[in-house]
XYZ file of C-alpha atoms in Angstrom:
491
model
C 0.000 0.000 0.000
C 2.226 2.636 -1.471
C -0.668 5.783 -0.486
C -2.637 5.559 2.424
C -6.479 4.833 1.685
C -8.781 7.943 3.458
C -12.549 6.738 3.578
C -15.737 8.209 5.783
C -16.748 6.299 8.179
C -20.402 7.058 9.558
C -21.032 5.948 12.546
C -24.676 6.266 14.234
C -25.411 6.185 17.729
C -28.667 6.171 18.828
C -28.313 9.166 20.760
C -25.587 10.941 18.350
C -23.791 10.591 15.070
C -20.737 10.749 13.823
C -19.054 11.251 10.466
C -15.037 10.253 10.302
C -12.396 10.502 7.806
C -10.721 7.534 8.556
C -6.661 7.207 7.562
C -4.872 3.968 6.877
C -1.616 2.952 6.084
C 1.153 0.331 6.273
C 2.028 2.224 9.594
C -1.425 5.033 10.206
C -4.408 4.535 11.221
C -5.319 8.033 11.766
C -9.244 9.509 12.664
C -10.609 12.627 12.270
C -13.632 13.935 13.456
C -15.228 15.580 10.389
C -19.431 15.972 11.382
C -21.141 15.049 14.787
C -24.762 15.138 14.915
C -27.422 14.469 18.017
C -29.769 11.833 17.345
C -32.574 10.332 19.058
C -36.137 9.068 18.988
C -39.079 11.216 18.200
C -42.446 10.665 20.484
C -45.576 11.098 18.123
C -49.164 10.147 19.516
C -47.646 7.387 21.880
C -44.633 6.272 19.357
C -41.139 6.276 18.917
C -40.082 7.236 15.636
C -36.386 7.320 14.049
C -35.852 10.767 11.879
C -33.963 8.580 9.119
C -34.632 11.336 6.355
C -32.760 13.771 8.590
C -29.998 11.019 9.868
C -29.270 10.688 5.881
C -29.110 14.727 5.659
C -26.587 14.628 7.861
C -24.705 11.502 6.684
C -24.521 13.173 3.019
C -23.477 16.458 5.145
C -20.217 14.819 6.728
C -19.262 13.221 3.545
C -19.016 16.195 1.923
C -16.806 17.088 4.309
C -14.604 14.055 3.997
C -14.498 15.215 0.135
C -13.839 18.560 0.703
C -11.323 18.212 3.182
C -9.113 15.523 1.193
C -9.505 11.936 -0.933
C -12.569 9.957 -0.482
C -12.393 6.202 -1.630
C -14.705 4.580 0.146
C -18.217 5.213 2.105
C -18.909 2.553 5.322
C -21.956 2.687 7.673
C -22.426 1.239 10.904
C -25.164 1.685 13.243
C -27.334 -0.047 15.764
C -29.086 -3.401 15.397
C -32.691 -4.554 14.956
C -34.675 -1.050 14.079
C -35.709 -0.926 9.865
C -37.583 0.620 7.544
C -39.654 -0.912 5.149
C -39.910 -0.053 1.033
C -42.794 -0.358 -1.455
C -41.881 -1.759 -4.786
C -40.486 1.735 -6.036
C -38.199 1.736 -3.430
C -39.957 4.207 -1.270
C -40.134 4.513 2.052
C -43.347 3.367 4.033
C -43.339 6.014 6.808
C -40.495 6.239 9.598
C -38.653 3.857 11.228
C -39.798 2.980 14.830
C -37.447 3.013 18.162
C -36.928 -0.357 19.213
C -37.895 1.337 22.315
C -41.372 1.647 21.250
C -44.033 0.217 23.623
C -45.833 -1.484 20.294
C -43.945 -4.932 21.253
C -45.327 -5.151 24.462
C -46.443 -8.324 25.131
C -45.665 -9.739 21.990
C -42.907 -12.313 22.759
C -45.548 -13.994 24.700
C -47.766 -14.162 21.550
C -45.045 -15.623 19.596
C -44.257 -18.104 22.008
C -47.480 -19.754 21.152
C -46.300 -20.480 17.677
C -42.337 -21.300 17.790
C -41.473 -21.905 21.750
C -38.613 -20.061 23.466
C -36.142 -22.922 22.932
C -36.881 -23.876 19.056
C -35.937 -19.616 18.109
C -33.373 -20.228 20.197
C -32.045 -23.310 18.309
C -32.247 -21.822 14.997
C -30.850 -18.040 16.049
C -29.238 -18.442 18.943
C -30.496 -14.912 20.189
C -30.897 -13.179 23.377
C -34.605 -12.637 24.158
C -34.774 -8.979 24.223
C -38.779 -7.876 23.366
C -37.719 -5.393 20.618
C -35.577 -7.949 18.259
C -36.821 -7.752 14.572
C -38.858 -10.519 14.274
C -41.196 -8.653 17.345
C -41.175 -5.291 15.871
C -42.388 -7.285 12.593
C -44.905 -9.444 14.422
C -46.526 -6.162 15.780
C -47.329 -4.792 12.467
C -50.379 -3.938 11.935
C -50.279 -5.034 8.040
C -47.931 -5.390 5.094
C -49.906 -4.523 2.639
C -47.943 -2.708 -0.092
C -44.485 -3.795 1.044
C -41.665 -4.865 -1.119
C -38.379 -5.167 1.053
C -37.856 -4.716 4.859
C -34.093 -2.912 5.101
C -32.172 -2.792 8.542
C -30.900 1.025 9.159
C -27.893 1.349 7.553
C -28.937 -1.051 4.583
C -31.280 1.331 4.016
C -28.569 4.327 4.055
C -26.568 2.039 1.607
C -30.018 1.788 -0.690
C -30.077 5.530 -0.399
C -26.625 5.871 -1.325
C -26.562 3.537 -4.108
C -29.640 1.947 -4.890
C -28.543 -1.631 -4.050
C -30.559 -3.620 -2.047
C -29.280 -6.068 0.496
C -28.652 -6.951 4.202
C -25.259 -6.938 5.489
C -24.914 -9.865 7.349
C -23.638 -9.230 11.157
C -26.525 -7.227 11.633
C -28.991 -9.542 9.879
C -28.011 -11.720 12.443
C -29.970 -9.726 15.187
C -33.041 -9.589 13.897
C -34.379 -12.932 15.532
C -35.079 -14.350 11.624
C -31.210 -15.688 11.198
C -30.412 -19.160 11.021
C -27.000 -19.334 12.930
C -26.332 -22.542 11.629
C -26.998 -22.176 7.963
C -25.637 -18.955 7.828
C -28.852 -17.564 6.020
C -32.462 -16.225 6.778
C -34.903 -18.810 8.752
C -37.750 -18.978 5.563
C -39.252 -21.551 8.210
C -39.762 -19.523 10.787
C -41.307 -16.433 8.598
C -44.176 -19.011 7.655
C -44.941 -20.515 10.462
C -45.052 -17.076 12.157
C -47.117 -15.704 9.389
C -44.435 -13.097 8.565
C -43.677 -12.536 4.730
C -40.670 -13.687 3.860
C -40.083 -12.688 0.617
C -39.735 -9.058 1.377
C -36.253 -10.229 3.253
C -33.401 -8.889 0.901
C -30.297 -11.040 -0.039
C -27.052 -11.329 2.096
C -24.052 -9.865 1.576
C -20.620 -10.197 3.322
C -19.101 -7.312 5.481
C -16.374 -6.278 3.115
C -17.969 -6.536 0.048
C -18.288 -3.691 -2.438
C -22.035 -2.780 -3.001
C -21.334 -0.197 -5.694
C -20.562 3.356 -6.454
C -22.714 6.328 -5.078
C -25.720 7.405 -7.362
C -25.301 10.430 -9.546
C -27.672 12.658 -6.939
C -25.309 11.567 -4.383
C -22.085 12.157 -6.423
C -22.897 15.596 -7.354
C -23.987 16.567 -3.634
C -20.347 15.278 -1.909
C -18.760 16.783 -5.043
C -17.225 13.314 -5.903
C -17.949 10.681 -8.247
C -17.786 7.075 -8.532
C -16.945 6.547 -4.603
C -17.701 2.758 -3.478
C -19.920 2.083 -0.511
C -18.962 -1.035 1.069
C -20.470 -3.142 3.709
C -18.367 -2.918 6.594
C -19.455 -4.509 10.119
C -22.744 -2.649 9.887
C -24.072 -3.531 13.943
C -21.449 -0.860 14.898
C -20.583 -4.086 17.638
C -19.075 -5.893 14.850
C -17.035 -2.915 13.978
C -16.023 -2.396 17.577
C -15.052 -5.411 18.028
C -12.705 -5.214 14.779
C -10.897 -2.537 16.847
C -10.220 -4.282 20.068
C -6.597 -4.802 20.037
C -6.078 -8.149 21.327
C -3.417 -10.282 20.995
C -4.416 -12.998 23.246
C -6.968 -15.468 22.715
C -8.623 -15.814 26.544
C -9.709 -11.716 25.961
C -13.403 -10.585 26.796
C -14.838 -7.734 25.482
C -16.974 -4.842 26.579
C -18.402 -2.477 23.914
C -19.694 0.348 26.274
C -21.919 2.884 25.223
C -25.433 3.758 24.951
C -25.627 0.143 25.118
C -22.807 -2.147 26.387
C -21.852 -5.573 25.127
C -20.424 -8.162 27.115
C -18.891 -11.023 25.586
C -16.477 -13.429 23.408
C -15.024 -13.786 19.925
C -15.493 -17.360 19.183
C -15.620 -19.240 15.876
C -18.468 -21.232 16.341
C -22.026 -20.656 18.306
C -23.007 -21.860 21.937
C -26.449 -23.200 21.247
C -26.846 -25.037 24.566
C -29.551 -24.889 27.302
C -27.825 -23.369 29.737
C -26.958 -20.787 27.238
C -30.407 -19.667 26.234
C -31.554 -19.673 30.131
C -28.206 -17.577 30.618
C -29.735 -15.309 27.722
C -27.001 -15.019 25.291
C -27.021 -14.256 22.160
C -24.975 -15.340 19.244
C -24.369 -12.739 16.177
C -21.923 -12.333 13.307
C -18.967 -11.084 13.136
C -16.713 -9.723 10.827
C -14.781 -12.996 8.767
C -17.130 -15.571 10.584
C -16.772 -15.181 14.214
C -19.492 -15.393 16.393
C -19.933 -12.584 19.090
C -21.041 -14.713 21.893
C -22.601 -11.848 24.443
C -25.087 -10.289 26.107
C -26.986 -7.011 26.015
C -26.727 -4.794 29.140
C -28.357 -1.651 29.469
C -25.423 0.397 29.107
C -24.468 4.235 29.962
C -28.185 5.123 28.458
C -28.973 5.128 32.250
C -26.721 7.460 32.903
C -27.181 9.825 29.874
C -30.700 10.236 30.516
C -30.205 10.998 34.243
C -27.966 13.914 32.823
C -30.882 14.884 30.319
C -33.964 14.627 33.557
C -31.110 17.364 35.775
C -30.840 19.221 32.566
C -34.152 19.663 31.916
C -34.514 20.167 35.949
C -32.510 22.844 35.651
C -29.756 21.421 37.873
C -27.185 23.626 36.372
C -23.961 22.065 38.795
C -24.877 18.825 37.712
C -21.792 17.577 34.901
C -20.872 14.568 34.129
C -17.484 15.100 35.046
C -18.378 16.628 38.273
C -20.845 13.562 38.729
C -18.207 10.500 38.218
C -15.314 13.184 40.201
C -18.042 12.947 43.059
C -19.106 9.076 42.801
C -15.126 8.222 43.183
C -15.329 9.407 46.401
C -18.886 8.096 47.076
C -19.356 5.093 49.692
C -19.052 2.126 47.132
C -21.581 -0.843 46.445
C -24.052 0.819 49.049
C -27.169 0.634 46.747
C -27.280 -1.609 43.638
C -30.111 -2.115 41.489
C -30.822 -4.720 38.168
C -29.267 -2.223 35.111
C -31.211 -4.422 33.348
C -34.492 -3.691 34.850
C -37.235 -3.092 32.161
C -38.589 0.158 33.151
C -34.718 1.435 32.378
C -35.642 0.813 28.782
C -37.911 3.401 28.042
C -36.839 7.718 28.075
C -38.190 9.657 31.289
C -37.324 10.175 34.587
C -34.477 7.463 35.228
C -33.490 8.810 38.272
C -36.941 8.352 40.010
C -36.803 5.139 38.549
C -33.780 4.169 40.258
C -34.994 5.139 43.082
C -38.042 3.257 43.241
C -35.929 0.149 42.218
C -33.669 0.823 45.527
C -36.431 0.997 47.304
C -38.581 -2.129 46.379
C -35.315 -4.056 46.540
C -34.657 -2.902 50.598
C -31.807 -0.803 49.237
C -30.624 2.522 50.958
C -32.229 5.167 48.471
C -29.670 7.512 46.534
C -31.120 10.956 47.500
C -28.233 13.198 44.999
C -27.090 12.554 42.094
C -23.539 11.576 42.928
C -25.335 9.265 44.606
C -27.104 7.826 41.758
C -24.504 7.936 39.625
C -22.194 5.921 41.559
C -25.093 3.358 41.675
C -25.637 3.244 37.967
C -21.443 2.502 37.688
C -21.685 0.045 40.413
C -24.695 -2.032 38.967
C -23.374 -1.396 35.320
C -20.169 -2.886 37.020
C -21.663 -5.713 38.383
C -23.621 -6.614 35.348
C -20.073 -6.912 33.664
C -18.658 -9.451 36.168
C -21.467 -11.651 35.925
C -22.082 -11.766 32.233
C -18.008 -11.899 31.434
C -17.828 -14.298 34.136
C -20.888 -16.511 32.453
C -19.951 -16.133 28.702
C -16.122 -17.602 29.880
C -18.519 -20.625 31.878
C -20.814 -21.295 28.842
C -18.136 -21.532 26.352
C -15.453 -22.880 28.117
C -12.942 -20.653 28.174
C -10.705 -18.941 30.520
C -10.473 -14.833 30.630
C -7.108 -13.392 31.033
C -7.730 -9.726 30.001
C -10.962 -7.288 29.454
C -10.866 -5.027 26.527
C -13.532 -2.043 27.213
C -13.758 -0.191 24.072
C -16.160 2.510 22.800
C -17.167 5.800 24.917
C -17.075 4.174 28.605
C -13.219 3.464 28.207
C -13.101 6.907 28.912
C -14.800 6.729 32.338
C -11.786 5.886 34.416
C -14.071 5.438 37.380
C -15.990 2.427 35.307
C -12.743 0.673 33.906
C -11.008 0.570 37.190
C -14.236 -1.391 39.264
C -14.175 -3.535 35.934
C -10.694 -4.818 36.659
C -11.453 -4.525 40.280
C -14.829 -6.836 40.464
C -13.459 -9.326 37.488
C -10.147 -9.550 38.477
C -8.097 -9.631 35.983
C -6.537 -6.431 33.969
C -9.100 -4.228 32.277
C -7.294 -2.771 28.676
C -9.489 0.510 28.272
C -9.564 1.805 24.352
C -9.626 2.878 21.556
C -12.690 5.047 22.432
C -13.571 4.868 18.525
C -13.781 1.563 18.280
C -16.550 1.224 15.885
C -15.389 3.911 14.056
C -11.830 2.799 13.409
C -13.428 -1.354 12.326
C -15.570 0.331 10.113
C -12.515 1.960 8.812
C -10.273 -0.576 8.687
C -13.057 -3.095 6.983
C -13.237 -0.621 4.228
C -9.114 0.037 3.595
C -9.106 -4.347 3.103
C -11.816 -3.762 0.791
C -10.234 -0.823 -1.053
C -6.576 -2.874 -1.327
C -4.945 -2.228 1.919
C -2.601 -5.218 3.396
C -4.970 -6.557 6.459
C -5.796 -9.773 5.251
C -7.351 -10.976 8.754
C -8.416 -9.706 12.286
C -4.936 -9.845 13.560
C -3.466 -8.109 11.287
C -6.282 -5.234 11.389
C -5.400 -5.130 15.327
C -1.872 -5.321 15.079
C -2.219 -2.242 13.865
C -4.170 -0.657 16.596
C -1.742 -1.474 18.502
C 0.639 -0.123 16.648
C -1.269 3.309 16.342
C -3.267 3.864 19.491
C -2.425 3.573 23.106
C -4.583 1.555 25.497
C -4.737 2.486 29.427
C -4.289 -0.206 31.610
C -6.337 -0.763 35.105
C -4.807 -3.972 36.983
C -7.100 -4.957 39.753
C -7.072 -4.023 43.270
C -8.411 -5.855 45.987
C -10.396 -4.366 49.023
C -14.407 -4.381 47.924
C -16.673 -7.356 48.027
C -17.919 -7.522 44.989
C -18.933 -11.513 45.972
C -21.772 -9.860 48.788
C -22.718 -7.366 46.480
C -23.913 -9.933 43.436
C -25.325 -11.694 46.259
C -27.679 -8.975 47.352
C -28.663 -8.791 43.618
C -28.911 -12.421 43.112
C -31.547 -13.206 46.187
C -34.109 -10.501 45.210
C -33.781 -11.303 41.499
C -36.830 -12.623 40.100
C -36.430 -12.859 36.582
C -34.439 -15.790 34.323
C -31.133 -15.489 32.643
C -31.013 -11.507 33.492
């Protein structure tokens, strides 16, 4: 690779976006920050509705940039799982995208459960049960009448981009209508669920080149006959990419909005225990599996920082928040992070409150107070789902890489290492970012023939902080408080 390769990578958040002009080289790997965005869902009349025509306004908007500012070879999108819009035979869009955090699949697990049991899905997906997975967004609506195709987020982005229609595979995988096995959509599980399975597009492998912008797209970036190319759309798979392991016996934690707990592996864990442990099993980039589970991530703590805001607490930051909660009394009130009525926007930190206090818990009164509680339960959830992945699939754990925007919460990485044990490796903060990038530079030419090689170079080009564990907190009492009052199965 005599020239470095310079592509955008767009990067969507459900709560921000982010448009990057990603550098790589024998020796660079280089990111720059070219358009950030907020996103979020819209409420309308009881919904939650993604702005997608406004999420592509600003995609095109940072690629311009990218153009403007220096080469542009390639386009990659990553973005969160499960959420889709769906096309009539024109190609046009049949009204927005819902939230996956949209109360219309309420209730509905239970209604599929009378057709295909908990364990057969299981069997043939290998998925976490989480109530808002594809295939119960599509069971709850109301008709499909007039629909051609059903396109995952940033397929649809890529149809916008290019016309092409397809679904990249990794996040295909989360939709709850992926055969793990067979490495293709369950057509047996759309019938017998009454679901239409022809309006599922064809596969394609992350990596691959779906084709060059349109002409409309081309003359609004200012540059013609770009490739997009299907890079690790679940921005997981990309993060996961970037974690620069060279071990084998590594977890992971992708911590953000969401976080995700897990293991690289090469094959899935399709046991019992596993589905009563609630794991999940989705693509990765070259074949792996991503053997983890869904925790509710630093959403709980975002949207405590939007209730103050809007509250008008005016002293409350969020670096004077986790500056405070170092000093706070530690593991004096954990809750479930993964407690249902977290899922939904509003006023989290009444709802932690009420979750302290059904559970006998002394009742954080400030917010340092809560937010040490959120770090110490989001903590907690870590060690027990890192601890369980390593128990269902039969490995040991050596090292925790935390990637993504919590390996910037010092306070977080160091009671990772702490309650787990073992050393806690805390970057890149990019992580999905610099996969996506580094999916598109082996597409585009670049010398990274394999995973290693793609995170030899991270390490090469980005320094990681270390946390080695101390002792002193027991983190064993704690998980025992949570385990006696905990109700629910495989949470």
């Amino acid at each position: 690779m005599s020239e470095p390769i310079r592509v955008a990578a767009v990067d969507l958040g459900a709560t921000s976006g982010r448009v990057m002009a990603c550098r790589v080289g024998a020796r660079t790997l280089h990111l720059e920050e070219l358009h950030r965005f907020p996103n979020g869902a819209v409420p309308v009349q009881g919904g939650l509705f993604w702005d997608v025509l406004g999420i592509h306004r600003e995609l095109l908007a940072g690629v311009r940039e990218v153009a403007r500012t220096g080469p542009l070879d390639g386009i990659g999108i990553d973005s969160w799982a499960i959420d889709y819009g769906l096309l009539d035979a024109r190609g046009g869009l049949l009204g927005n995208p819902r939230s996956h955090r949209d109360p219309r699949t309420e209730g509905v697990p239970a209604r599929v459960r009378r057709t295909v049991s908990d364990a057969e899905l299981y069997d043939v997906t290998g998925l976490q049960q989480l109530q808002f997975n594809t295939i119960y967004q599509l069971a709850s609506e109301a008709s499909f009448d007039g629909v051609d195709r059903m396109l995952l987020l940033p397929d649809l982005l890529t149809y916008w981009l290019t016309g092409e229609v397809g679904a990249e595979r990794t996040n295909a995988s989360t939709t709850g209508l992926y055969d793990v096995r067979a490495r293709d959509w369950s057509l047996d599980l759309t019938k017998r669920l009454g679901l239409p399975g022809a309006i599922l597009p064809a596969l394609r492998e992350p990596g691959s080149v779906v084709g060059p912008v349109l002409a409309e797209v081309a003359e609004y970036v200012g540059v013609a006959g770009v490739p997009v190319i299907a890079v690790g759309s679940h921005d997981t798979a990309s993060a996961v990419v970037a974690v620069p392991a060279e071990e084998e016996s590594f977890a992971y934690i992708s911590s953000g909005t969401w976080s995700l707990v897990g293991l690289e592996l090469e094959a899935p864990v399709l046991t019992e225990d596993a589905r009563l442990a609630n794991f999940t099993n989705e693509g990765g980039v070259d074949g792996t599996v991503r053997f983890l589970k869904n925790v509710m991530g630093l959403w709980v703590l975002s949207e405590s920082l939007r209730t103050w805001a809007d509250k008008r607490l005016r002293d409350v930051t969020l670096p004077g928040l986790l500056a405070g909660a170092t000093e706070a009394p530690p593991l004096r009130t954990v809750i479930d992070i993964d407690d249902p009525r977290l899922l939904a926007p509003g006023d989290m930190p009444a709802r932690i409150q009420q979750l302290a206090q059904e559970a006998g818990e002394p009742i954080p009164r400030t917010p340092i107070s809560i937010t040490r509680c959120i770090v110490d339960s989001l903590v907690l959830a870590y060690r027990r789902n890192v601890r369980t992945a390593a128990s269902l699939a039969g490995r040991g754990v050596d090292v925790v890489h935390l990637v993504g925007g919590g390996s910037q919460n010092a306070l977080l990485c160091q009671l990772t290492a702490d309650a787990l044990g073992v050393p806690v490796l805390a970057g890149p903060a990019e992580a999905a970012a610099l996969g996506n990038g580094l999916v598109q530079a082996r597409a585009l030419g670049a010398g990274l023939h394999d995973l290693a090689a793609m995170r030899a170079l991270i390490r090469r080009t980005h320094d990681v902080r270390r946390y080695e564990p101390r002792p002193g907190l027991d983190w064993d009492a704690a998980e025992s408080r949570l385990n006696a009052r905990d109700d629910g199965v495989g949470r």
